Amino acid sequence: MDDKFDCIIVGGGIAGLSAALTLARSNMKFLLVERGEFSGAKNVSGGVLWGSRLADLVPDYWQEEAGFERYVRHRRLTFLDDQSAFSIDFKSDHFNEQPYKGLIVLRSKFDNWLAGKVEEAIAESSYPEDSFIATNILVDTIIMESGRAVGIRTGEEEFHADVVIIAEGVNNLLTRQVGLQDNYVPADYMATGVKEIIRFDQNVLEDRFQLDGNSGLTNEFIGFASDGVEGGGFLYTNKDSVSIGLVLNLKSMRENLSQDRKVYDILSHFKSHSAVKDMLRGGEVVEYSAHVVSTGDQRALPRELYTDGVLLAGESANLLLNSGKAIQGMDYAMESGILAAETVAEAKAKGDFSKNTLKEYRKKLDDSYVMKDLRNFQSAVQFLHSHEMFTSVPKVVNEFGRSFFTVDNKPTPKTPAMLKDAVSKHSSLWNMIKLGIKGARSL
Ligand SMILES: Cc1cc2nc3c(=O)[nH]c(=O)nc-3n(C[C@H](O)[C@H](O)[C@H](O)COP(=O)(O)OP(=O)(O)OC[C@H]3O[C@@H](n4cnc5c(N)ncnc54)[C@H](O)[C@@H]3O)c2cc1C
């Protein structure tokens, strides 16, 4: 074996695996190093893989026992106050079309499945014996020579390559090591995600959530769920379980949590809401996990996404958008992984791995929906920081819901009067108008 690779990928999450699959199909010789026992072993995600890009990597993936749990057919956004739940609900057969536009996944399964696809692609490539996925190995250092990355160090061993794709995820130590990101990222740009998997009898799950075949539900929650902390809750249906959890802003957590009130208490609080309890009745908690996640604030992006011999893909570059409609971290990881690998293949054809060639990656990303959306929806990211969004708005919405849907033996006020009453109880008309305009502009 020639001991130099065309490319080394650090991290076998979605970004790293998407890059690897693309490299294998471009007949490149590469090494992917993953610190977990297998791809997915260290990953936490809610999670929905949005978009249909997977079908480009694995055509007709839905025809096999693929790594996904269910496709998204039913979406719901729920405002919670102490007593009530007011939902915007959308279910459509247009979601039944393949390739699906959203897949509910469990990462330990999905990433492992995708890694299997990489192995298949390696076997069919020009380097079946010389490209590898190596698991259970932690990359300590990116080896730099004269300001250029030339390989990686893991313990005592060194591996060399023309270029390194760093796809290490949100705890981006190597990204910082190569100088692309400052050590300090303000807590306001970061969140903590906590998640439980609650298992059910599959028939019970399908009846309770009206799931047909492989179809699934995504439900996001605002208000009571985060108990005064900036953030929200989610519930996604898997095959025979639900993923339920919270994504909470780190700075707001520091300000609102104490010795006596931990993240787990907020999750218990969320689960204690009667509407949520109804959904979880009879289920058994089988897994609990927590992980840092970016908020989608573009100020958290590294100063650049490439340097000599290095490209950053996925959340190692904080590529994630939480616009309120969805968290998009996995599809951004997939897209950026593919584009990084395509850039590497072009650099190889040119025989130049300097930043002068690798800057093409930035251009590709800028031209893609990833950077376009990330820029266009920054006001939505800021909008989600509005204190009213997770405090007064859910209360106003539910106050109104209670009046509107209650029929009693009393004279019924007209709807605008109900709305005015609900607003005046929990906020002010001026505040709600300002928020409404901000929301309409940002989305
Ligand atoms: C609770 C929660 C809910 C979420 N929900 C969603 C959702 O619904 N939809 C969505 O799109 N996104 C969601 N996200 C975000 C999403 O999970 C991430 O954006 C996505 O996983 C990023 O993929 P990645 O490949 O860049 O990084 P990761 O998936 O983090 O993969 C990085 C990999 O690199 C490995 N690694 C790290 N350092 C090293 C090293 N030094 N050496 C070797 N290996 C290393 C890790 O073990 C890991 O496997 C959620 C996140 C959380 C925490």
Short mmCIF file of C-alpha atoms and ligand atoms in Angstrom, two decimals:
data_model
loop_
_atom_site.label_atom_id
_atom_site.label_comp_id
_atom_site.label_asym_id
_atom_site.label_seq_id
_atom_site.Cartn_x
_atom_site.Cartn_y
_atom_site.Cartn_z
CA MET A 1 0.00 0.00 0.00
CA ASP A 2 1.22 3.49 -0.91
CA ASP A 3 1.14 5.20 2.50
CA LYS A 4 -0.14 8.57 1.31
CA PHE A 5 -3.84 9.13 0.73
CA ASP A 6 -5.45 11.61 -1.63
CA CYS A 7 -7.63 12.70 1.25
CA ILE A 8 -8.16 12.04 4.95
CA ILE A 9 -11.60 12.70 6.43
CA VAL A 10 -11.85 13.28 10.17
CA GLY A 11 -15.26 12.25 11.47
CA GLY A 12 -17.72 9.61 10.29
CA GLY A 13 -20.93 11.59 10.82
CA ILE A 14 -23.17 12.65 7.94
CA ALA A 15 -20.70 15.24 6.60
CA GLY A 16 -17.76 12.82 6.66
CA LEU A 17 -19.68 9.89 5.22
CA SER A 18 -21.21 11.99 2.43
CA ALA A 19 -17.73 13.21 1.54
CA ALA A 20 -16.40 9.64 1.64
CA LEU A 21 -19.14 8.29 -0.63
CA THR A 22 -18.46 11.07 -3.13
CA LEU A 23 -14.68 10.45 -3.00
CA ALA A 24 -15.12 6.69 -3.49
CA ARG A 25 -17.28 7.33 -6.56
CA SER A 26 -14.62 9.74 -7.87
CA ASN A 27 -12.02 6.96 -7.55
CA MET A 28 -10.00 8.72 -4.88
CA LYS A 29 -7.86 6.99 -2.31
CA PHE A 30 -8.97 8.09 1.14
CA LEU A 31 -8.99 7.31 4.84
CA LEU A 32 -11.98 8.19 7.02
CA VAL A 33 -11.23 8.20 10.74
CA GLU A 34 -14.06 8.00 13.28
CA ARG A 35 -13.47 8.04 17.02
CA GLY A 36 -16.67 6.08 17.79
CA GLU A 37 -16.88 2.30 17.79
CA PHE A 38 -18.90 2.66 14.59
CA SER A 39 -20.35 5.58 12.65
CA GLY A 40 -23.31 6.91 14.60
CA ALA A 41 -22.13 5.57 17.96
CA LYS A 42 -21.34 9.10 19.20
CA ASN A 43 -24.11 10.99 17.44
CA VAL A 44 -27.24 12.55 18.88
CA SER A 45 -29.94 13.99 16.74
CA GLY A 46 -33.65 14.64 17.01
CA GLY A 47 -33.78 14.14 14.10
CA VAL A 48 -35.06 14.80 10.64
CA LEU A 49 -32.81 14.69 7.62
CA TRP A 50 -34.51 17.31 5.48
CA GLY A 51 -34.40 17.47 1.69
CA SER A 52 -33.90 14.81 -0.94
CA ARG A 53 -30.11 14.92 -1.42
CA LEU A 54 -29.73 11.40 -0.04
CA ALA A 55 -31.25 10.09 -3.26
CA ASP A 56 -28.23 11.46 -5.17
CA LEU A 57 -25.88 9.53 -2.89
CA VAL A 58 -27.96 6.37 -2.66
CA PRO A 59 -30.46 6.26 -5.53
CA ASP A 60 -33.76 4.51 -4.70
CA TYR A 61 -32.71 4.18 -1.05
CA TRP A 62 -36.37 3.75 -0.09
CA GLN A 63 -36.53 0.40 -1.90
CA GLU A 64 -34.28 -1.29 0.59
CA GLU A 65 -34.32 -1.67 4.38
CA ALA A 66 -32.64 1.72 4.57
CA GLY A 67 -31.39 3.32 7.75
CA PHE A 68 -34.32 5.68 8.19
CA GLU A 69 -37.24 5.22 10.56
CA ARG A 70 -40.10 6.99 8.78
CA TYR A 71 -40.59 9.66 6.16
CA VAL A 72 -42.27 12.92 7.15
CA ARG A 73 -45.88 13.07 6.06
CA HIS A 74 -47.43 15.00 8.92
CA ARG A 75 -46.06 18.19 10.51
CA ARG A 76 -47.33 19.99 13.57
CA LEU A 77 -46.27 23.09 15.46
CA THR A 78 -47.78 23.32 18.96
CA PHE A 79 -47.97 26.32 21.29
CA LEU A 80 -48.24 25.23 24.89
CA ASP A 81 -49.30 27.09 28.01
CA ASP A 82 -49.86 25.44 31.39
CA GLN A 83 -53.22 23.96 30.47
CA SER A 84 -53.66 23.94 26.72
CA ALA A 85 -52.09 23.06 23.40
CA PHE A 86 -52.85 25.01 20.23
CA SER A 87 -51.46 23.47 17.04
CA ILE A 88 -50.89 24.32 13.43
CA ASP A 89 -51.24 20.99 11.71
CA PHE A 90 -50.32 20.01 8.17
CA LYS A 91 -50.64 16.55 6.64
CA SER A 92 -50.31 16.00 2.92
CA ASP A 93 -50.08 13.18 0.42
CA HIS A 94 -47.58 15.29 -1.50
CA PHE A 95 -45.09 14.17 1.15
CA ASN A 96 -45.63 10.56 -0.03
CA GLU A 97 -43.69 11.20 -3.23
CA GLN A 98 -40.24 9.68 -3.58
CA PRO A 99 -37.57 10.79 -3.04
CA TYR A 100 -38.99 11.92 0.28
CA LYS A 101 -38.36 15.48 1.44
CA GLY A 102 -37.79 14.56 5.07
CA LEU A 103 -36.61 11.38 6.79
CA ILE A 104 -36.88 10.74 10.50
CA VAL A 105 -33.67 9.00 11.52
CA LEU A 106 -31.96 7.52 14.54
CA ARG A 107 -28.33 8.39 13.99
CA SER A 108 -26.80 5.25 15.43
CA LYS A 109 -28.68 3.30 12.77
CA PHE A 110 -28.63 5.77 9.91
CA ASP A 111 -24.92 6.64 10.05
CA ASN A 112 -24.03 2.97 10.32
CA TRP A 113 -26.15 2.23 7.25
CA LEU A 114 -24.53 5.09 5.31
CA ALA A 115 -21.09 3.81 6.34
CA GLY A 116 -22.10 0.46 4.80
CA LYS A 117 -22.84 2.30 1.54
CA VAL A 118 -19.37 3.86 1.69
CA GLU A 119 -17.83 0.39 2.13
CA GLU A 120 -19.78 -0.83 -0.93
CA ALA A 121 -18.59 2.17 -2.95
CA ILE A 122 -14.97 1.55 -1.88
CA ALA A 123 -15.27 -2.06 -3.03
CA GLU A 124 -16.45 -0.87 -6.45
CA SER A 125 -13.83 1.92 -6.73
CA SER A 126 -10.30 1.82 -8.20
CA TYR A 127 -8.88 1.50 -4.66
CA PRO A 128 -10.79 -1.35 -3.01
CA GLU A 129 -7.70 -2.25 -0.97
CA ASP A 130 -6.37 1.24 -0.32
CA SER A 131 -9.34 3.29 0.91
CA PHE A 132 -10.57 2.71 4.44
CA ILE A 133 -13.02 3.60 7.16
CA ALA A 134 -11.13 3.29 10.44
CA THR A 135 -13.25 3.40 13.60
CA ASN A 136 -12.40 3.65 17.28
CA ILE A 137 -9.57 6.07 16.51
CA LEU A 138 -9.35 9.61 17.81
CA VAL A 139 -7.50 12.13 15.69
CA ASP A 140 -5.39 14.24 18.06
CA THR A 141 -3.74 16.63 15.64
CA ILE A 142 -3.75 17.86 12.10
CA ILE A 143 -0.11 17.80 10.99
CA MET A 144 0.87 21.15 9.51
CA GLU A 145 4.05 21.81 7.53
CA SER A 146 4.86 25.35 6.42
CA GLY A 147 1.26 26.40 7.11
CA ARG A 148 -0.21 23.56 5.11
CA ALA A 149 -2.05 20.44 6.35
CA VAL A 150 -0.27 17.27 5.30
CA GLY A 151 -1.93 14.63 7.46
CA ILE A 152 -3.18 13.58 10.88
CA ARG A 153 -1.72 12.23 14.09
CA THR A 154 -3.56 9.64 16.19
CA GLY A 155 -1.59 8.65 19.27
CA GLU A 156 1.79 7.49 18.04
CA GLU A 157 0.73 7.08 14.43
CA GLU A 158 0.79 9.51 11.55
CA PHE A 159 -1.11 9.31 8.27
CA HIS A 160 -0.42 11.59 5.33
CA ALA A 161 -2.62 12.98 2.58
CA ASP A 162 -2.81 15.82 0.06
CA VAL A 163 -5.81 17.26 1.82
CA VAL A 164 -7.79 16.80 5.04
CA ILE A 165 -11.56 17.27 5.28
CA ILE A 166 -12.41 18.11 8.88
CA ALA A 167 -15.92 16.82 9.59
CA GLU A 168 -15.60 16.49 13.36
CA GLY A 169 -18.95 18.05 14.30
CA VAL A 170 -19.80 20.89 16.62
CA ASN A 171 -17.04 20.32 19.21
CA ASN A 172 -14.58 21.53 16.64
CA LEU A 173 -11.21 21.23 18.36
CA LEU A 174 -9.26 20.49 15.17
CA THR A 175 -10.93 23.37 13.34
CA ARG A 176 -9.61 25.63 16.10
CA GLN A 177 -6.23 23.89 16.00
CA VAL A 178 -5.72 24.78 12.33
CA GLY A 179 -6.65 28.37 13.16
CA LEU A 180 -9.92 28.60 11.24
CA GLN A 181 -12.01 29.35 14.33
CA ASP A 182 -11.31 31.26 17.53
CA ASN A 183 -11.32 29.28 20.74
CA TYR A 184 -14.12 31.40 22.13
CA VAL A 185 -17.59 31.10 20.59
CA PRO A 186 -20.18 33.09 22.62
CA ALA A 187 -22.72 30.89 24.43
CA ASP A 188 -25.50 32.80 22.70
CA TYR A 189 -24.59 31.06 19.42
CA MET A 190 -24.77 27.59 20.95
CA ALA A 191 -27.53 25.41 22.35
CA THR A 192 -27.81 22.14 24.21
CA GLY A 193 -29.98 19.37 22.88
CA VAL A 194 -31.37 16.68 25.17
CA LYS A 195 -33.30 13.74 23.91
CA GLU A 196 -35.07 10.62 25.12
CA ILE A 197 -36.16 7.68 23.06
CA ILE A 198 -39.42 6.25 24.31
CA ARG A 199 -40.40 2.84 23.02
CA PHE A 200 -43.96 1.62 22.28
CA ASP A 201 -45.65 -1.37 20.84
CA GLN A 202 -45.55 -0.50 17.11
CA ASN A 203 -49.32 -0.91 16.66
CA VAL A 204 -50.01 1.38 19.59
CA LEU A 205 -47.64 3.99 18.14
CA GLU A 206 -49.20 3.79 14.68
CA ASP A 207 -52.76 4.05 16.02
CA ARG A 208 -51.95 6.87 18.42
CA PHE A 209 -50.21 9.03 15.83
CA GLN A 210 -52.29 7.89 12.82
CA LEU A 211 -49.26 6.60 10.97
CA ASP A 212 -49.75 4.72 7.77
CA GLY A 213 -47.00 2.33 6.62
CA ASN A 214 -43.69 4.18 6.75
CA SER A 215 -45.17 7.64 7.28
CA GLY A 216 -44.24 9.74 10.29
CA LEU A 217 -45.04 12.85 12.31
CA THR A 218 -42.83 15.74 13.38
CA ASN A 219 -44.14 17.92 16.18
CA GLU A 220 -42.34 21.01 17.46
CA PHE A 221 -43.39 22.76 20.68
CA ILE A 222 -43.05 26.34 21.89
CA GLY A 223 -43.86 27.71 25.35
CA PHE A 224 -44.39 25.50 28.39
CA ALA A 225 -41.91 22.99 26.89
CA SER A 226 -38.82 25.09 27.66
CA ASP A 227 -40.14 26.47 30.96
CA GLY A 228 -38.92 30.06 30.50
CA VAL A 229 -35.60 29.12 28.91
CA GLU A 230 -35.02 30.20 25.31
CA GLY A 231 -35.67 27.20 23.08
CA GLY A 232 -38.29 24.62 22.22
CA GLY A 233 -39.29 20.99 22.23
CA PHE A 234 -39.67 18.31 19.60
CA LEU A 235 -41.26 14.91 19.16
CA TYR A 236 -40.59 12.69 16.16
CA THR A 237 -42.07 9.27 15.51
CA ASN A 238 -39.63 6.45 14.77
CA LYS A 239 -40.62 2.91 13.75
CA ASP A 240 -41.56 1.74 17.22
CA SER A 241 -40.50 4.66 19.40
CA VAL A 242 -40.61 8.43 19.62
CA SER A 243 -37.68 10.81 19.99
CA ILE A 244 -38.67 13.56 22.38
CA GLY A 245 -36.41 16.37 23.49
CA LEU A 246 -35.47 19.98 23.84
CA VAL A 247 -33.05 22.36 22.22
CA LEU A 248 -32.16 25.13 24.70
CA ASN A 249 -29.97 28.19 24.22
CA LEU A 250 -26.78 27.84 26.26
CA LYS A 251 -26.66 31.44 27.47
CA SER A 252 -30.30 31.42 28.51
CA MET A 253 -29.74 28.11 30.31
CA ARG A 254 -26.87 29.60 32.29
CA GLU A 255 -29.10 32.48 33.29
CA ASN A 256 -32.14 30.40 34.18
CA LEU A 257 -30.90 27.08 35.53
CA SER A 258 -29.55 26.47 39.02
CA GLN A 259 -28.26 23.69 41.25
CA ASP A 260 -31.88 22.70 41.86
CA ARG A 261 -33.08 23.00 38.30
CA LYS A 262 -31.18 21.07 35.66
CA VAL A 263 -31.82 20.44 31.95
CA TYR A 264 -33.33 17.09 32.78
CA ASP A 265 -35.90 18.82 35.02
CA ILE A 266 -37.01 20.94 32.08
CA LEU A 267 -37.45 17.82 29.98
CA SER A 268 -39.54 16.25 32.77
CA HIS A 269 -41.55 19.46 32.98
CA PHE A 270 -42.20 19.32 29.21
CA LYS A 271 -43.27 15.68 29.46
CA SER A 272 -45.61 16.51 32.33
CA HIS A 273 -47.87 18.67 30.13
CA SER A 274 -51.20 16.87 29.77
CA ALA A 275 -51.11 17.05 25.95
CA VAL A 276 -47.62 15.55 25.88
CA LYS A 277 -48.43 12.97 28.56
CA ASP A 278 -51.32 11.77 26.39
CA MET A 279 -48.87 11.11 23.57
CA LEU A 280 -46.37 9.26 25.76
CA ARG A 281 -48.74 7.10 27.80
CA GLY A 282 -47.53 3.49 28.08
CA GLY A 283 -44.11 4.19 26.56
CA GLU A 284 -40.82 3.12 28.10
CA VAL A 285 -37.72 5.34 28.15
CA VAL A 286 -34.91 3.34 26.58
CA GLU A 287 -32.27 5.98 25.89
CA TYR A 288 -31.23 9.42 27.09
CA SER A 289 -28.61 11.61 25.45
CA ALA A 290 -27.39 15.19 25.33
CA HIS A 291 -25.25 17.11 22.86
CA VAL A 292 -24.25 20.66 22.00
CA VAL A 293 -25.76 22.06 18.81
CA SER A 294 -25.27 25.35 16.94
CA THR A 295 -28.13 27.86 16.90
CA GLY A 296 -27.64 28.87 13.28
CA ASP A 297 -26.27 32.30 14.08
CA GLN A 298 -23.87 32.99 11.23
CA ARG A 299 -21.57 34.91 13.58
CA ALA A 300 -20.52 31.46 14.84
CA LEU A 301 -19.17 30.47 11.43
CA PRO A 302 -15.38 30.02 11.22
CA ARG A 303 -13.50 32.89 9.62
CA GLU A 304 -13.04 30.69 6.54
CA LEU A 305 -14.06 27.19 5.48
CA TYR A 306 -10.73 26.24 3.91
CA THR A 307 -7.03 26.82 4.16
CA ASP A 308 -4.01 25.17 2.56
CA GLY A 309 -4.72 21.43 2.55
CA VAL A 310 -7.89 21.72 4.69
CA LEU A 311 -11.65 21.90 4.11
CA LEU A 312 -14.32 22.13 6.81
CA ALA A 313 -17.65 20.35 6.35
CA GLY A 314 -20.83 20.09 8.40
CA GLU A 315 -21.21 21.32 11.92
CA SER A 316 -17.45 21.57 12.46
CA ALA A 317 -18.02 24.79 10.51
CA ASN A 318 -21.24 25.45 12.48
CA LEU A 319 -23.23 24.97 9.29
CA LEU A 320 -26.72 24.69 10.71
CA LEU A 321 -29.92 26.69 10.45
CA ASN A 322 -32.74 26.78 12.95
CA SER A 323 -35.26 29.06 11.33
CA GLY A 324 -38.17 27.93 13.47
CA LYS A 325 -39.57 25.84 10.60
CA ALA A 326 -36.93 23.15 11.04
CA ILE A 327 -33.46 22.44 12.35
CA GLN A 328 -31.24 21.87 9.34
CA GLY A 329 -27.91 20.48 10.41
CA MET A 330 -27.87 17.03 8.84
CA ASP A 331 -28.80 18.13 5.32
CA TYR A 332 -26.23 20.95 5.56
CA ALA A 333 -23.68 18.35 6.66
CA MET A 334 -24.56 16.16 3.68
CA GLU A 335 -24.47 19.00 1.15
CA SER A 336 -21.20 20.46 2.44
CA GLY A 337 -19.59 16.99 2.63
CA ILE A 338 -20.47 16.33 -1.00
CA LEU A 339 -19.23 19.75 -2.14
CA ALA A 340 -16.00 19.40 -0.16
CA ALA A 341 -15.31 16.02 -1.80
CA GLU A 342 -16.10 17.38 -5.26
CA THR A 343 -13.60 20.19 -4.63
CA VAL A 344 -10.98 17.65 -3.55
CA ALA A 345 -11.51 15.66 -6.77
CA GLU A 346 -11.04 18.84 -8.82
CA ALA A 347 -7.93 19.76 -6.83
CA LYS A 348 -6.50 16.31 -7.50
CA ALA A 349 -7.12 16.71 -11.24
CA LYS A 350 -5.24 20.02 -11.08
CA GLY A 351 -2.55 18.65 -8.76
CA ASP A 352 -2.97 21.70 -6.52
CA PHE A 353 -4.28 21.50 -2.95
CA SER A 354 -3.42 25.05 -1.98
CA LYS A 355 -6.11 27.42 -0.74
CA ASN A 356 -6.06 29.01 -4.13
CA THR A 357 -7.76 25.89 -5.53
CA LEU A 358 -9.65 24.90 -2.38
CA LYS A 359 -11.40 28.27 -2.29
CA GLU A 360 -13.67 26.79 -4.98
CA TYR A 361 -15.37 24.96 -2.10
CA ARG A 362 -16.44 28.25 -0.58
CA LYS A 363 -17.81 29.34 -3.94
CA LYS A 364 -19.77 26.10 -4.35
CA LEU A 365 -21.21 26.46 -0.85
CA ASP A 366 -22.05 30.13 -1.41
CA ASP A 367 -23.92 29.16 -4.58
CA SER A 368 -25.77 26.34 -2.81
CA TYR A 369 -28.98 26.61 -0.78
CA VAL A 370 -26.89 26.15 2.38
CA MET A 371 -25.24 29.57 2.43
CA LYS A 372 -28.15 31.26 0.65
CA ASP A 373 -30.60 30.12 3.33
CA LEU A 374 -28.16 30.67 6.15
CA ARG A 375 -27.81 34.30 5.09
CA ASN A 376 -31.47 34.89 4.14
CA PHE A 377 -32.88 33.49 7.37
CA GLN A 378 -30.58 35.19 9.88
CA SER A 379 -33.47 37.45 10.90
CA ALA A 380 -35.51 34.30 11.63
CA VAL A 381 -32.69 33.03 13.86
CA GLN A 382 -32.76 36.37 15.71
CA PHE A 383 -36.56 36.31 15.80
CA LEU A 384 -36.40 32.99 17.66
CA HIS A 385 -34.29 34.76 20.30
CA SER A 386 -37.24 37.06 21.09
CA HIS A 387 -38.20 36.49 24.71
CA GLU A 388 -41.93 36.85 23.85
CA MET A 389 -41.75 33.90 21.44
CA PHE A 390 -41.43 31.35 24.21
CA THR A 391 -43.16 33.31 26.99
CA SER A 392 -46.12 35.55 26.07
CA VAL A 393 -46.90 34.32 22.52
CA PRO A 394 -47.85 30.74 23.54
CA LYS A 395 -49.99 32.19 26.35
CA VAL A 396 -51.80 34.61 24.02
CA VAL A 397 -52.39 31.87 21.44
CA ASN A 398 -53.84 29.48 24.03
CA GLU A 399 -55.89 32.17 25.77
CA PHE A 400 -57.45 32.94 22.42
CA GLY A 401 -57.90 29.22 21.67
CA ARG A 402 -59.75 28.66 24.93
CA SER A 403 -62.21 31.50 24.19
CA PHE A 404 -62.65 30.59 20.54
CA PHE A 405 -63.26 26.89 21.04
CA THR A 406 -65.41 27.19 24.19
CA VAL A 407 -69.15 27.22 23.61
CA ASP A 408 -71.04 28.22 26.73
CA ASN A 409 -74.49 29.51 27.65
CA LYS A 410 -73.33 33.12 27.61
CA PRO A 411 -73.25 35.80 24.91
CA THR A 412 -70.23 35.03 22.67
CA PRO A 413 -67.81 37.89 21.91
CA LYS A 414 -66.74 38.38 18.30
CA THR A 415 -63.31 37.01 17.34
CA PRO A 416 -61.40 40.37 17.29
CA ALA A 417 -62.64 41.06 20.82
CA MET A 418 -61.43 37.63 21.95
CA LEU A 419 -58.06 38.30 20.37
CA LYS A 420 -57.78 41.71 22.00
CA ASP A 421 -58.66 40.25 25.36
CA ALA A 422 -56.07 37.46 25.00
CA VAL A 423 -53.36 39.92 24.00
CA SER A 424 -54.12 42.35 26.82
CA LYS A 425 -53.98 39.55 29.40
CA HIS A 426 -50.46 38.42 28.49
CA SER A 427 -48.81 41.18 26.49
CA SER A 428 -49.70 44.41 24.71
CA LEU A 429 -51.15 45.07 21.28
CA TRP A 430 -48.06 47.10 20.35
CA ASN A 431 -45.72 44.26 21.34
CA MET A 432 -47.69 41.73 19.34
CA ILE A 433 -47.83 43.99 16.26
CA LYS A 434 -44.07 44.54 16.42
CA LEU A 435 -43.48 40.81 16.82
CA GLY A 436 -45.92 39.98 14.02
CA ILE A 437 -44.13 42.33 11.60
CA LYS A 438 -40.73 40.97 12.65
CA GLY A 439 -41.96 37.39 12.22
CA ALA A 440 -43.55 38.01 8.82
CA ARG A 441 -40.38 39.70 7.54
CA SER A 442 -38.01 37.12 8.91
CA LEU A 443 -39.76 34.04 7.56
C1 LIG B 1 -30.88 17.16 20.19
C2 LIG B 1 -30.51 17.49 18.77
C3 LIG B 1 -31.48 17.50 17.79
C4 LIG B 1 -31.16 17.77 16.48
N1 LIG B 1 -32.13 17.70 15.52
C5 LIG B 1 -31.82 17.85 14.23
C6 LIG B 1 -32.80 17.65 13.23
O1 LIG B 1 -33.95 17.32 13.47
N2 LIG B 1 -32.44 17.83 11.92
C7 LIG B 1 -31.16 18.19 11.57
O2 LIG B 1 -30.88 18.32 10.38
N3 LIG B 1 -30.21 18.37 12.51
C8 LIG B 1 -30.50 18.20 13.83
N4 LIG B 1 -29.52 18.36 14.78
C9 LIG B 1 -28.18 18.78 14.34
C10 LIG B 1 -27.42 17.63 13.68
O3 LIG B 1 -27.38 16.53 14.54
C11 LIG B 1 -26.00 18.06 13.33
O4 LIG B 1 -26.02 19.30 12.68
C12 LIG B 1 -25.33 17.03 12.44
O5 LIG B 1 -25.19 15.83 13.14
C13 LIG B 1 -23.97 17.50 11.96
O6 LIG B 1 -23.36 16.46 11.24
P1 LIG B 1 -21.77 16.36 11.13
O7 LIG B 1 -21.48 15.20 10.29
O8 LIG B 1 -21.23 17.69 10.74
O9 LIG B 1 -21.29 16.15 12.63
P2 LIG B 1 -21.57 14.89 13.66
O10 LIG B 1 -22.83 14.26 13.27
O11 LIG B 1 -21.41 15.48 14.97
O12 LIG B 1 -20.39 13.93 13.29
C14 LIG B 1 -19.05 14.21 13.65
C15 LIG B 1 -18.33 12.90 13.81
O13 LIG B 1 -16.96 13.15 14.00
C16 LIG B 1 -16.46 12.27 15.00
N5 LIG B 1 -15.27 12.94 15.58
C17 LIG B 1 -15.25 14.12 16.23
N6 LIG B 1 -13.99 14.43 16.56
C18 LIG B 1 -13.21 13.43 16.11
C19 LIG B 1 -11.81 13.19 16.16
N7 LIG B 1 -10.96 14.06 16.72
N8 LIG B 1 -11.34 12.04 15.63
C20 LIG B 1 -12.19 11.15 15.03
N9 LIG B 1 -13.51 11.33 14.96
C21 LIG B 1 -14.02 12.47 15.48
C22 LIG B 1 -17.63 12.11 15.97
O14 LIG B 1 -17.53 10.93 16.73
C23 LIG B 1 -18.81 12.09 15.01
O15 LIG B 1 -19.15 10.80 14.59
C24 LIG B 1 -29.82 18.09 16.12
C25 LIG B 1 -28.83 18.10 17.09
C26 LIG B 1 -29.16 17.79 18.41
C27 LIG B 1 -28.06 17.78 19.45
#
